[in-house]
PDB file of C-alpha atoms and ligand atoms in Angstrom:
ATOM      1  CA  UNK A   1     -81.724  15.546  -6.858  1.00 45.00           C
ATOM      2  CA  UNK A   2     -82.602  11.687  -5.759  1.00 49.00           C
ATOM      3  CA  UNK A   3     -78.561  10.983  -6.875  1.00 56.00           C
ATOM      4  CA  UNK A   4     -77.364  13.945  -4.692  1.00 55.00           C
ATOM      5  CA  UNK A   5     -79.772  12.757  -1.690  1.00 60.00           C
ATOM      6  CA  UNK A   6     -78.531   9.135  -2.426  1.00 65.00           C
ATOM      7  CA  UNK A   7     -74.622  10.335  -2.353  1.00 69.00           C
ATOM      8  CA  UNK A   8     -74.752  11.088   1.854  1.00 91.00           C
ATOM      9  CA  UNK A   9     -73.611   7.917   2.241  1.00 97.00           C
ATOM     10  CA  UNK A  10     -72.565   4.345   0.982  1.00 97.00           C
ATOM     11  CA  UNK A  11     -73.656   1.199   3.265  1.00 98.00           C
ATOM     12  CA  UNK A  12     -71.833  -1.922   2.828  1.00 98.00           C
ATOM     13  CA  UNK A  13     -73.384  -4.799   3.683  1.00 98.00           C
ATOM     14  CA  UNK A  14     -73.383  -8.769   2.922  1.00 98.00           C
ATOM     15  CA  UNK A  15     -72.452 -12.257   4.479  1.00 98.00           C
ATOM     16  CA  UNK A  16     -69.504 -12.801   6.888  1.00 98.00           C
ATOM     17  CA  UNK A  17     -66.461 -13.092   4.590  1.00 97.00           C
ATOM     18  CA  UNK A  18     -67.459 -11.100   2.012  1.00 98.00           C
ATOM     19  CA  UNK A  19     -64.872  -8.370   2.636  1.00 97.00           C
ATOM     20  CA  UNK A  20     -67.003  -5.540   3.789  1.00 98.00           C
ATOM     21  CA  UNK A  21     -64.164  -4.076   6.225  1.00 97.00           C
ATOM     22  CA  UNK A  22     -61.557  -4.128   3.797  1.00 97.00           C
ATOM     23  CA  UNK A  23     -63.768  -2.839   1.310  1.00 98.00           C
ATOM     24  CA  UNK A  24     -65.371   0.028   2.987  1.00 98.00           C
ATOM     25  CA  UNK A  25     -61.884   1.083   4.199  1.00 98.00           C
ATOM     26  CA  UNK A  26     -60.537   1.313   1.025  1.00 98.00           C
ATOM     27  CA  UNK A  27     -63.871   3.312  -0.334  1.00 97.00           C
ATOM     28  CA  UNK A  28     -63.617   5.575   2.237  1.00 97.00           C
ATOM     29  CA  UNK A  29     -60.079   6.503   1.796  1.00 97.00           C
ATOM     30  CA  UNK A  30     -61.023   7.371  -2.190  1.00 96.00           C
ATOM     31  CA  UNK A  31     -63.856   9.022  -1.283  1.00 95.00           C
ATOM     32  CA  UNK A  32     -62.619  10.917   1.490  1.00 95.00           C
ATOM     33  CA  UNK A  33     -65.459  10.314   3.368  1.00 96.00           C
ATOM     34  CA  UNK A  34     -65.337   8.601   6.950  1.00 97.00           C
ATOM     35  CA  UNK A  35     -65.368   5.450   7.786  1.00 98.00           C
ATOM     36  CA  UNK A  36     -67.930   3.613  10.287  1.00 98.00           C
ATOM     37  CA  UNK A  37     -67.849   0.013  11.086  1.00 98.00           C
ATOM     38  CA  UNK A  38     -71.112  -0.939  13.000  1.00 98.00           C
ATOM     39  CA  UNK A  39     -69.935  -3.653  14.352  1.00 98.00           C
ATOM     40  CA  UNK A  40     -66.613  -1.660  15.922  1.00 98.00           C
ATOM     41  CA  UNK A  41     -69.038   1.123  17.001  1.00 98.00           C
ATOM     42  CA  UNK A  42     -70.896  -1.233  18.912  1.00 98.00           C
ATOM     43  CA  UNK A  43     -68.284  -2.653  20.833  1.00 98.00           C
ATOM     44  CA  UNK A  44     -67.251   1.005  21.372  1.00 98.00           C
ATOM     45  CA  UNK A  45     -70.424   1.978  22.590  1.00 97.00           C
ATOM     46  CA  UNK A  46     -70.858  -1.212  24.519  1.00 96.00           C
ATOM     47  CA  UNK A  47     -67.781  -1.989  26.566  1.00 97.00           C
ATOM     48  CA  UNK A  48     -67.391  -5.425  25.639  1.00 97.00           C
ATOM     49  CA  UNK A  49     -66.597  -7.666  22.041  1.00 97.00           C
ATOM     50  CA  UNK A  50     -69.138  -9.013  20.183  1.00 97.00           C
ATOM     51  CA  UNK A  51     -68.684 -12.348  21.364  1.00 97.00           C
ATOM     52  CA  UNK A  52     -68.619 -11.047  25.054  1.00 97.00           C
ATOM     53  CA  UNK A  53     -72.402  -9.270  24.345  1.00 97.00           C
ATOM     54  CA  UNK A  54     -73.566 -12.692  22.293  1.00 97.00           C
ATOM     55  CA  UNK A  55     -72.069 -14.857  25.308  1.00 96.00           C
ATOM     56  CA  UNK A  56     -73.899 -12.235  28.072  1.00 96.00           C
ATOM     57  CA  UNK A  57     -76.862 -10.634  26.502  1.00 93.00           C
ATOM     58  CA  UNK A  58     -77.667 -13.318  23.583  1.00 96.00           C
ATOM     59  CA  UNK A  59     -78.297 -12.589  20.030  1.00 96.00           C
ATOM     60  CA  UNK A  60     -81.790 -10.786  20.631  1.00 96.00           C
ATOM     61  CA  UNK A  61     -79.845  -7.668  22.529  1.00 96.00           C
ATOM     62  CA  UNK A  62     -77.365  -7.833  19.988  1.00 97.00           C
ATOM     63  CA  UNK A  63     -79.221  -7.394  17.413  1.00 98.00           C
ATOM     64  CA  UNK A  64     -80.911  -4.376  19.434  1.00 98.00           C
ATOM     65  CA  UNK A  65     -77.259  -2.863  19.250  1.00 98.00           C
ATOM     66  CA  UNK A  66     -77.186  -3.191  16.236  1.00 98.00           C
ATOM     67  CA  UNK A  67     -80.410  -1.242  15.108  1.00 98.00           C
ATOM     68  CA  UNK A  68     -79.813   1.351  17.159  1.00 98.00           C
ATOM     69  CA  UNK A  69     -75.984   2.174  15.901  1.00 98.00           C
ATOM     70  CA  UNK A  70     -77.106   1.568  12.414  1.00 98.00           C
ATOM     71  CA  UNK A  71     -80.238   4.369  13.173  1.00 98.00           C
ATOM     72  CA  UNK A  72     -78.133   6.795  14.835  1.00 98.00           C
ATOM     73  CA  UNK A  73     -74.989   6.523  12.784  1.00 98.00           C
ATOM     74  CA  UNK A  74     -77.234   6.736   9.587  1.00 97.00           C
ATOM     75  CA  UNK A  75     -78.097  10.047  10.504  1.00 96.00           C
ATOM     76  CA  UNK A  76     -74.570  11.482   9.361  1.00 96.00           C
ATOM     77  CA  UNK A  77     -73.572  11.938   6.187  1.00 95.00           C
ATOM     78  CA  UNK A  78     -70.121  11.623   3.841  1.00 95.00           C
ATOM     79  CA  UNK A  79     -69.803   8.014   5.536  1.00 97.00           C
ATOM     80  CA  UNK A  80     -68.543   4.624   4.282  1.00 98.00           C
ATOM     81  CA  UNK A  81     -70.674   2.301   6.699  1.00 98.00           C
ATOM     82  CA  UNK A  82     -69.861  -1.074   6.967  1.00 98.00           C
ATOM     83  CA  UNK A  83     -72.076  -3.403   8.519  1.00 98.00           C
ATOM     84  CA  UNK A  84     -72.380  -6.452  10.044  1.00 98.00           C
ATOM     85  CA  UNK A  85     -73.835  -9.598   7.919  1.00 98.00           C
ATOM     86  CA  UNK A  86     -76.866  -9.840  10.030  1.00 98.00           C
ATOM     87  CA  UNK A  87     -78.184  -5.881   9.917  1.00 98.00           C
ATOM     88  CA  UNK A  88     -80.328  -6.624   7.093  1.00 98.00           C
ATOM     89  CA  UNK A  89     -82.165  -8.859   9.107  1.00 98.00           C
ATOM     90  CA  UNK A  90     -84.094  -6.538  10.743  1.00 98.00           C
ATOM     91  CA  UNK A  91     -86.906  -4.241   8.246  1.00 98.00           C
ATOM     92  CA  UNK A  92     -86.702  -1.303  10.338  1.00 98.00           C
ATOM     93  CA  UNK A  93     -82.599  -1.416   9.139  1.00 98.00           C
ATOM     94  CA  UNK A  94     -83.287  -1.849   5.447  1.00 98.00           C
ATOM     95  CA  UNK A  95     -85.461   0.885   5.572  1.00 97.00           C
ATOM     96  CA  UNK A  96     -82.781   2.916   7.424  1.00 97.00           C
ATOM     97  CA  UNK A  97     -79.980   2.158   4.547  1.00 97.00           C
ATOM     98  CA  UNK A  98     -81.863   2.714   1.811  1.00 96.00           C
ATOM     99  CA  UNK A  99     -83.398   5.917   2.852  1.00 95.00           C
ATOM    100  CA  UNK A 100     -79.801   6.807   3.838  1.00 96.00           C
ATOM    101  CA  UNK A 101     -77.602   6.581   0.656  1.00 96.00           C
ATOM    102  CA  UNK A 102     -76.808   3.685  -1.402  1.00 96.00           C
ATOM    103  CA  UNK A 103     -76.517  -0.012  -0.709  1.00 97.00           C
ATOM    104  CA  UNK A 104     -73.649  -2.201  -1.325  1.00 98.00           C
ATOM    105  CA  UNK A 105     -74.162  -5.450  -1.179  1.00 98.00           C
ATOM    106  CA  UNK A 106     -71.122  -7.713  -1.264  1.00 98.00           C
ATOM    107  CA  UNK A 107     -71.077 -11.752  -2.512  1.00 98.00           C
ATOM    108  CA  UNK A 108     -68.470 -14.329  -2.410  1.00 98.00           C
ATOM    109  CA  UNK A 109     -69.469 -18.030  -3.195  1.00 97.00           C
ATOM    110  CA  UNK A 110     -69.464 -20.727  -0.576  1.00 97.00           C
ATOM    111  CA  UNK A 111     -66.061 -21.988  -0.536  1.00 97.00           C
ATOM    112  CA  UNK A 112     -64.517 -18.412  -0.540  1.00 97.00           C
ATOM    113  CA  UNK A 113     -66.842 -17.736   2.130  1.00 97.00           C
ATOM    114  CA  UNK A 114     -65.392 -21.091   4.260  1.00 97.00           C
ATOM    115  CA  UNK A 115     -61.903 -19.993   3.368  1.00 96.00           C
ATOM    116  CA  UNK A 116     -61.938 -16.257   4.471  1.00 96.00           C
ATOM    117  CA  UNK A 117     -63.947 -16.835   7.944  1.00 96.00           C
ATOM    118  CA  UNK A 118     -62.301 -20.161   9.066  1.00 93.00           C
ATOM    119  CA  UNK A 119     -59.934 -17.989  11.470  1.00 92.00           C
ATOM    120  CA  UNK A 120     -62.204 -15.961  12.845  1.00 92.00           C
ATOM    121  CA  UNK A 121     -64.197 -18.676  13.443  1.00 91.00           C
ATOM    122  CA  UNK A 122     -61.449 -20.610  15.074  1.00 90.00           C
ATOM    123  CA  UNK A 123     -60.678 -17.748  17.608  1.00 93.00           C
ATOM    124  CA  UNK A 124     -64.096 -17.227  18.432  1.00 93.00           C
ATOM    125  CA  UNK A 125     -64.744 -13.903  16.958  1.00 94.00           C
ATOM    126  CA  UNK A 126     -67.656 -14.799  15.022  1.00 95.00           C
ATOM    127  CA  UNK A 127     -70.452 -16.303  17.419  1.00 96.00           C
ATOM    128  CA  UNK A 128     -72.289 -17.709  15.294  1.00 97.00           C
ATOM    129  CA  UNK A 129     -69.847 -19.668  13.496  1.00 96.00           C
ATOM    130  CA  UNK A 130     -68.978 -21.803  16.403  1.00 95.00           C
ATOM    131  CA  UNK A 131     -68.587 -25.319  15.936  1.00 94.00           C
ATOM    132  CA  UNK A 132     -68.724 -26.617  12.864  1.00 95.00           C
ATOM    133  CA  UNK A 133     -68.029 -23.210  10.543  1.00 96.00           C
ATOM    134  CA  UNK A 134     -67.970 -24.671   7.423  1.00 97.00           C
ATOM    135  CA  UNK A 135     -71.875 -26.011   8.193  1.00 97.00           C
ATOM    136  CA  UNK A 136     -72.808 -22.891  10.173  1.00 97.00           C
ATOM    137  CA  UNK A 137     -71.844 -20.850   6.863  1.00 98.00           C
ATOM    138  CA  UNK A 138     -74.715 -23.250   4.733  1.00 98.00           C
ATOM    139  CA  UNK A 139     -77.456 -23.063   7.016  1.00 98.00           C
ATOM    140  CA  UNK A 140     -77.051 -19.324   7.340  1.00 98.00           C
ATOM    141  CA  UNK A 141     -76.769 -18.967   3.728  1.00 98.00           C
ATOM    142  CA  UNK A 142     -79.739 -21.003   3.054  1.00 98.00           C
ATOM    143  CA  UNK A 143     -81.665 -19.194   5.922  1.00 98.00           C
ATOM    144  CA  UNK A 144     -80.370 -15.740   4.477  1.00 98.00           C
ATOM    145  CA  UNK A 145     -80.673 -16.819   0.894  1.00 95.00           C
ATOM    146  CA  UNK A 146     -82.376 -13.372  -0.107  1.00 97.00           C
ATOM    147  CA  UNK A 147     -81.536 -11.387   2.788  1.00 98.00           C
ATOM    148  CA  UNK A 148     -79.002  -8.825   0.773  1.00 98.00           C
ATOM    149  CA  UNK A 149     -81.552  -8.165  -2.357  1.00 98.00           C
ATOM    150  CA  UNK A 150     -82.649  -5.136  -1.180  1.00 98.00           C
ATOM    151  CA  UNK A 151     -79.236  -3.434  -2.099  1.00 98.00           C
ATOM    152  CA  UNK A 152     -78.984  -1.017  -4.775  1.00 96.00           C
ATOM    153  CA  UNK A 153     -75.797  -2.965  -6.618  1.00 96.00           C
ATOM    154  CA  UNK A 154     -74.561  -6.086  -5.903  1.00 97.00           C
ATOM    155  CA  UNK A 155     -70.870  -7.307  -6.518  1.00 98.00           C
ATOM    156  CA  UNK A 156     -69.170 -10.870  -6.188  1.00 98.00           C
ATOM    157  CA  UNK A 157     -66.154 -10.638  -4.332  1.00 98.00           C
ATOM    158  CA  UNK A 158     -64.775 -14.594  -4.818  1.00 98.00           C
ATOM    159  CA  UNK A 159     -62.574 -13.668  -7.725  1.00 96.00           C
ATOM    160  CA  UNK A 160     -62.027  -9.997  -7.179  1.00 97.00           C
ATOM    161  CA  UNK A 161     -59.301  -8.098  -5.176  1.00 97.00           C
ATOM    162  CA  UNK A 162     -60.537  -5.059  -2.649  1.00 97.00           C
ATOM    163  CA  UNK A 163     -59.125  -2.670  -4.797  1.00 97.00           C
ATOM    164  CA  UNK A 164     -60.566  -3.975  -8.207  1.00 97.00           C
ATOM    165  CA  UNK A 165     -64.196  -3.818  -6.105  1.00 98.00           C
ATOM    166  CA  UNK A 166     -63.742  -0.375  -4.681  1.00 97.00           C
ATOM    167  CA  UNK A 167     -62.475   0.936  -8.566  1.00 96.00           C
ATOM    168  CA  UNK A 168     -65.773  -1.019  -9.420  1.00 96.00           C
ATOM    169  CA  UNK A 169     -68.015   1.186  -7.179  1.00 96.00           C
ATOM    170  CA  UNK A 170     -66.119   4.344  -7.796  1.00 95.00           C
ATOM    171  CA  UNK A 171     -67.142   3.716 -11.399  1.00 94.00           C
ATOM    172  CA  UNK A 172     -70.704   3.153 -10.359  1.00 92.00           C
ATOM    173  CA  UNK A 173     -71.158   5.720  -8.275  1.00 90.00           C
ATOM    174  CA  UNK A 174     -69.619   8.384 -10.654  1.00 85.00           C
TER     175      UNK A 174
HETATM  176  C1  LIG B   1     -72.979 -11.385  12.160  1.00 62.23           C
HETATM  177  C2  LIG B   1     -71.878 -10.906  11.483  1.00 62.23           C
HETATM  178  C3  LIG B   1     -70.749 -10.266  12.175  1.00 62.23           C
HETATM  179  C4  LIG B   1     -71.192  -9.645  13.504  1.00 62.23           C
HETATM  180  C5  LIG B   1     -71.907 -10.665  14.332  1.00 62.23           C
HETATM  181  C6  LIG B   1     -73.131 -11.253  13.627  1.00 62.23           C
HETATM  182  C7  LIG B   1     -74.062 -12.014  11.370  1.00 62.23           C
HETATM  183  O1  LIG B   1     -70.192  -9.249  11.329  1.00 62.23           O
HETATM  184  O2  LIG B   1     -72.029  -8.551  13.283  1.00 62.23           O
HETATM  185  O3  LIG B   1     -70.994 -11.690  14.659  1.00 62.23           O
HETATM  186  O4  LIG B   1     -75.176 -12.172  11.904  1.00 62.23           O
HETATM  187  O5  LIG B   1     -73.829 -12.368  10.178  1.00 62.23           O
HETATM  188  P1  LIG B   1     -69.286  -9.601  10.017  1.00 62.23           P
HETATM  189  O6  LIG B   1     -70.227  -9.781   8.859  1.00 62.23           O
HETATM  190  O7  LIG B   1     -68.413  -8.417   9.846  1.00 62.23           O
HETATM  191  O8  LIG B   1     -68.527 -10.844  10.330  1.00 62.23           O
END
């Protein structure tokens, strides 16, 4: 009963770089269920990118975008959600996930981390890499050293391709 209850959904989450998109797009292709990105939802809902709302509205109302697309899309079901690598910040949004289906969380070590968001960082599409990215990624690592334990099942990504880790979950979850 707690398995079928748990199967409504799969939530991806983890740090920048980890792969979550390509990851959850794959997993929701095999599983036939939909796919959600919260972070493409919120720019949907919002009008504007993510590093428009960051530049305008700051972090803080951001981050209220955020709980409030991860509440409201949680209340579906037969979803892939991927998330962005802050959600987890907030306790109201771990609650949310876990009650919600089961939890994802992707790893990747440091330098795979550096190597997958440099562009991204570059072009200004993640906020809170700008500057120096390579020692924006340690200090958020270090500040969000835990921040991704909460997850039912946890997978390194470093030395893994997105199709090896989605046949990894599809094993799990079967
Ligand atoms: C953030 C990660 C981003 C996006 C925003 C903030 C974070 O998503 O939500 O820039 O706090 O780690 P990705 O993990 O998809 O890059």
């Amino acid at each position: 009963l707690i398995a079928a209850h748990k199967s409504r959904n799969l939530i991806v989450v983890g740090f920048m770089g980890t792969g979550k998109s390509t990851v959850s797009k794959l997993l929701s292709q095999k599983l036939g269920y939909t796919g959600v990105d919260t972070d493409e939802e919120i720019e949907r809902r919002s009008g504007r990118t993510i590093p428009e709302l960051f530049a305008s509205e700051g972090e803080a109302s951001f981050r209220d975008w955020e709980s409030r697309v991860i509440r409201e899309v949680l209340a579906g079901d037969r979803q892939v959600v991927a998330t962005g690598g802050g959600a987890v910040l907030r306790e109201e949004n771990r609650l949310a996930m876990l009650a919600a289906g089961w939890v994802v969380a992707l790893t990747a070590d440091r330098d795979t981390l550096i190597r997958r968001v440099s562009l991204s960082a570059e072009t200004g599409n993640r906020p809170l890499l700008a500057g120096d990215a390579a020692k924006r990624v340690d200090e958020l690592l270090e500040a969000r050293r835990h921040a991704y334990d909460f997850a039912h099942v946890m997978i390194d990504t470093s030395r893994r391709s997105p199709a090896e880790i989605a046949e990894l979950l599809l094993r799990w979850l079967r």
